[in-house]
Amino acid sequence: MKIEGKFSVTLNPIESAINGTDGMTFRRMSIEKEFSGPLEATSNGEMLSVMTPTKGSAGYVAIEQVVGSLDGKQGSFVLQHYGVMELGAEKLTLEVIPDSGVGQLAGLSGQMNIYIEDGNHFYEFEYQLP
């Protein structure tokens, strides 16, 4: 199945345990999202990012638990993010952590793409359920 919808996101700074050196800037943020469309859910998670001294080059990792309904099925699952930017060119992977689906979403697997247009956040989620 492949679905699409919108989401809103709130990021709030959290004190980082990492102090960068040599021009590296580390940040830690809490993530709160609200999804609409075929995925009606909220999520909470954390993100760790680094910005290099080179403009447009950075990276981030994040974990978020999504709770709600997916195409009418109730439950939750966990997404893992891996993002890299090299001189402005982005590579982003969001994947369902194996065996993180519970309730009617047990056995869920899949990948999500996120993108921003005109300040609005959108998702495309390709998933499989047993």
C-alpha positions as CSV (number, residue, x, y, z in Angstrom):
1,M,0.0,0.0,0.0
2,K,1.1,3.6,-0.7
3,I,-0.6,6.5,1.1
4,E,0.0,10.3,1.2
5,G,-1.0,13.0,3.6
6,K,0.1,16.0,5.6
7,F,1.7,16.5,9.0
8,S,2.6,19.3,11.3
9,V,5.8,19.1,13.4
10,T,7.1,20.9,16.5
11,L,10.8,20.7,17.4
12,N,12.0,21.8,20.8
13,P,15.6,22.0,21.9
14,I,16.9,19.6,24.5
15,E,20.3,19.9,26.2
16,S,22.8,17.9,24.2
17,A,25.4,15.7,25.9
18,I,27.7,16.3,22.9
19,N,29.9,19.4,22.6
20,G,31.3,19.7,19.1
21,T,34.8,20.6,18.3
22,D,36.5,21.8,15.0
23,G,33.4,23.7,13.9
24,M,30.9,20.9,14.4
25,T,27.6,22.1,15.9
26,F,25.5,19.4,17.6
27,R,21.8,19.8,18.5
28,R,19.3,17.5,20.2
29,M,15.6,18.1,19.7
30,S,12.3,16.6,20.8
31,I,9.9,15.8,18.0
32,E,6.1,16.1,18.2
33,K,4.0,15.4,15.0
34,E,0.4,15.3,14.1
35,F,-0.4,13.3,10.9
36,S,-3.6,13.6,8.8
37,G,-4.9,11.7,5.9
38,P,-4.9,7.9,5.8
39,L,-2.4,8.1,8.7
40,E,-4.4,9.8,11.6
41,A,-1.8,9.8,14.3
42,T,0.5,11.7,16.7
43,S,4.1,10.9,17.3
44,N,6.8,11.8,19.8
45,G,10.5,11.3,19.5
46,E,14.0,12.7,19.6
47,M,16.5,13.9,17.0
48,L,20.3,14.4,17.1
49,S,21.8,16.5,14.4
50,V,25.2,17.9,13.5
51,M,26.0,20.9,11.2
52,T,29.5,21.0,9.7
53,P,31.4,24.2,9.0
54,T,30.6,23.7,5.3
55,K,27.4,25.4,4.4
56,G,24.7,22.9,3.3
57,S,26.5,19.8,4.8
58,A,24.9,18.2,7.9
59,G,23.4,15.0,9.2
60,Y,20.7,13.8,11.6
61,V,19.2,10.6,13.1
62,A,15.9,10.4,14.9
63,I,13.5,7.9,16.4
64,E,9.8,8.5,16.8
65,Q,6.8,6.4,18.0
66,V,3.7,6.9,15.9
67,V,0.3,6.2,17.7
68,G,-3.1,6.2,16.0
69,S,-4.7,4.7,13.0
70,L,-3.3,3.7,9.6
71,D,-6.0,3.2,7.0
72,G,-8.5,2.6,9.9
73,K,-6.3,0.1,11.7
74,Q,-5.4,1.1,15.3
75,G,-2.0,0.7,16.9
76,S,1.5,2.1,17.0
77,F,4.9,1.7,15.4
78,V,8.4,3.3,15.5
79,L,10.1,5.1,12.7
80,Q,13.9,5.5,12.4
81,H,15.3,8.5,10.5
82,Y,18.7,8.8,8.8
83,G,19.4,12.0,6.9
84,V,22.5,13.4,5.3
85,M,22.9,16.6,3.4
86,E,26.0,17.3,1.2
87,L,26.3,20.8,-0.1
88,G,22.5,21.1,-0.1
89,A,21.8,17.7,-1.7
90,E,19.7,15.6,0.6
91,K,19.4,11.9,1.2
92,L,16.7,10.9,3.7
93,T,15.5,7.5,4.9
94,L,12.7,6.8,7.3
95,E,12.0,3.1,8.0
96,V,9.6,1.2,10.3
97,I,11.7,-0.6,12.9
98,P,11.1,-4.3,12.5
99,D,8.6,-5.8,15.1
100,S,7.7,-2.3,16.5
101,G,4.1,-2.5,15.2
102,V,1.6,-3.2,17.9
103,G,-2.2,-3.7,18.0
104,Q,-3.7,-4.0,14.5
105,L,-0.4,-2.7,13.1
106,A,1.6,-5.8,14.4
107,G,4.0,-7.0,11.6
108,L,4.0,-3.6,9.9
109,S,7.0,-2.8,7.6
110,G,7.6,0.1,5.3
111,Q,9.4,3.3,4.4
112,M,8.3,6.9,4.6
113,N,9.4,9.9,2.6
114,I,8.8,13.4,3.8
115,Y,9.0,16.6,1.9
116,I,8.1,20.3,2.4
117,E,6.3,22.5,-0.2
118,D,5.4,26.1,0.5
119,G,6.0,25.6,4.2
120,N,3.7,22.6,4.4
121,H,4.9,19.2,5.5
122,F,3.8,16.1,3.5
123,Y,4.5,12.3,3.8
124,E,4.4,9.4,1.4
125,F,4.2,6.1,3.2
126,E,4.7,2.8,1.4
127,Y,3.9,0.0,3.8
128,Q,3.0,-3.7,4.1
129,L,0.9,-5.5,6.7
130,P,0.7,-9.3,7.0
